[in-house]
Amino acid sequence: MAKKKKEAKSRSTTVTSGTITGICCATAIVLSIIIFFVNLILQWAGVSLSGVSAKIMGAMNLIQMIAVSVAVCLGAYRYSKGKTKGVKTLIIACIIIYLVLAIVWGFYGII
């Protein structure tokens, strides 16, 4: 019998997943640096945020947290693709638990 040829993975899926992960990582690191320096300058100046400034910083924090979450989850999922069924199941379960906790804690304002 002739051996079956393995089908090649679609490059577009891999590139798209890597691109999304890269964009999320870059967004998260840029926002982290901006938030860090703005908070540092405001603390040094003795200014507290209120009103529109607090809402803008809150929105930047939210975008940063979402970008980090997407990057971490996609990276973990991509890592699990070539692993055994047990490792894949464990990683997917951890991703689901992470997302549920992030949504619940974010909803109640704990994070």
Short mmCIF file of C-alpha atoms in Angstrom, two decimals:
data_model
loop_
_atom_site.label_atom_id
_atom_site.label_comp_id
_atom_site.label_asym_id
_atom_site.label_seq_id
_atom_site.Cartn_x
_atom_site.Cartn_y
_atom_site.Cartn_z
CA MET A 1 0.00 0.00 0.00
CA ALA A 2 1.08 3.48 -0.72
CA LYS A 3 1.66 5.78 2.20
CA LYS A 4 -0.77 8.61 2.59
CA LYS A 5 0.74 12.03 2.28
CA LYS A 6 0.25 14.29 5.23
CA GLU A 7 -1.66 17.40 4.40
CA ALA A 8 0.32 20.54 4.95
CA LYS A 9 -1.00 23.04 7.46
CA SER A 10 -2.52 26.11 6.02
CA ARG A 11 0.01 28.91 6.28
CA SER A 12 -2.70 31.53 6.44
CA THR A 13 -4.02 30.12 9.76
CA THR A 14 -0.57 30.09 11.34
CA VAL A 15 0.30 33.55 10.07
CA THR A 16 -3.03 35.01 11.17
CA SER A 17 -2.76 33.53 14.65
CA GLY A 18 0.83 34.73 14.99
CA THR A 19 -0.10 38.16 13.71
CA ILE A 20 -2.97 38.53 16.19
CA THR A 21 -0.73 37.40 19.04
CA GLY A 22 1.98 39.85 17.96
CA ILE A 23 -0.43 42.76 17.68
CA CYS A 24 -1.89 42.00 21.11
CA CYS A 25 1.57 41.73 22.67
CA ALA A 26 2.71 44.99 21.07
CA THR A 27 -0.47 46.80 22.12
CA ALA A 28 -0.17 45.51 25.67
CA ILE A 29 3.49 46.48 26.07
CA VAL A 30 2.99 49.97 24.60
CA LEU A 31 -0.03 50.66 26.80
CA SER A 32 1.78 49.24 29.83
CA ILE A 33 4.66 51.65 29.34
CA ILE A 34 2.34 54.63 28.78
CA ILE A 35 0.24 53.77 31.85
CA PHE A 36 3.35 53.22 33.96
CA PHE A 37 4.93 56.56 33.07
CA VAL A 38 1.69 58.53 33.37
CA ASN A 39 1.05 57.05 36.82
CA LEU A 40 4.67 57.68 37.82
CA ILE A 41 4.54 61.33 36.72
CA LEU A 42 1.17 61.89 38.39
CA GLN A 43 2.35 60.35 41.66
CA TRP A 44 5.54 62.39 41.54
CA ALA A 45 3.51 65.57 40.96
CA GLY A 46 1.04 64.62 43.69
CA VAL A 47 -1.95 64.73 41.32
CA SER A 48 -4.84 62.31 41.60
CA LEU A 49 -6.94 61.31 38.63
CA SER A 50 -10.58 62.29 38.51
CA GLY A 51 -13.29 62.74 35.92
CA VAL A 52 -12.32 62.27 32.28
CA SER A 53 -8.67 61.51 33.06
CA ALA A 54 -9.64 58.60 35.27
CA LYS A 55 -11.98 57.25 32.58
CA ILE A 56 -9.24 57.46 29.93
CA MET A 57 -6.75 55.65 32.17
CA GLY A 58 -9.42 53.07 33.01
CA ALA A 59 -10.09 52.46 29.32
CA MET A 60 -6.37 52.12 28.61
CA ASN A 61 -6.03 49.64 31.47
CA LEU A 62 -8.97 47.63 30.11
CA ILE A 63 -7.53 47.52 26.58
CA GLN A 64 -4.15 46.49 27.99
CA MET A 65 -5.68 43.67 30.05
CA ILE A 66 -7.70 42.39 27.08
CA ALA A 67 -4.63 42.47 24.81
CA VAL A 68 -2.53 40.57 27.35
CA SER A 69 -5.31 38.02 27.86
CA VAL A 70 -5.72 37.40 24.13
CA ALA A 71 -1.96 37.11 23.60
CA VAL A 72 -1.53 34.69 26.51
CA CYS A 73 -4.51 32.53 25.54
CA LEU A 74 -3.58 32.36 21.85
CA GLY A 75 0.03 31.60 22.70
CA ALA A 76 -0.99 28.81 25.07
CA TYR A 77 -3.43 27.39 22.52
CA ARG A 78 -0.80 27.41 19.77
CA TYR A 79 1.63 25.68 22.13
CA SER A 80 -0.91 22.95 22.88
CA LYS A 81 -1.51 22.08 19.22
CA GLY A 82 1.46 19.70 18.92
CA LYS A 83 1.18 18.15 22.38
CA THR A 84 -0.51 15.04 23.70
CA LYS A 85 -4.24 14.91 24.35
CA GLY A 86 -3.75 15.24 28.12
CA VAL A 87 -1.58 18.35 27.84
CA LYS A 88 -3.94 19.87 25.27
CA THR A 89 -6.94 19.23 27.54
CA LEU A 90 -5.14 20.73 30.55
CA ILE A 91 -4.15 23.88 28.66
CA ILE A 92 -7.62 24.39 27.17
CA ALA A 93 -9.20 23.88 30.62
CA CYS A 94 -6.80 26.45 32.09
CA ILE A 95 -7.65 28.93 29.31
CA ILE A 96 -11.37 28.50 29.99
CA ILE A 97 -10.91 28.92 33.76
CA TYR A 98 -8.73 31.99 33.17
CA LEU A 99 -11.31 33.62 30.91
CA VAL A 100 -14.20 32.85 33.29
CA LEU A 101 -12.30 34.25 36.27
CA ALA A 102 -11.27 37.35 34.32
CA ILE A 103 -14.86 38.01 33.24
CA VAL A 104 -16.34 37.40 36.71
CA TRP A 105 -13.68 39.38 38.56
CA GLY A 106 -13.78 42.17 35.97
CA PHE A 107 -17.56 42.35 36.28
CA TYR A 108 -17.41 42.72 40.05
CA GLY A 109 -14.49 45.16 39.90
CA ILE A 110 -12.00 42.97 41.74
CA ILE A 111 -9.36 43.23 39.03
#
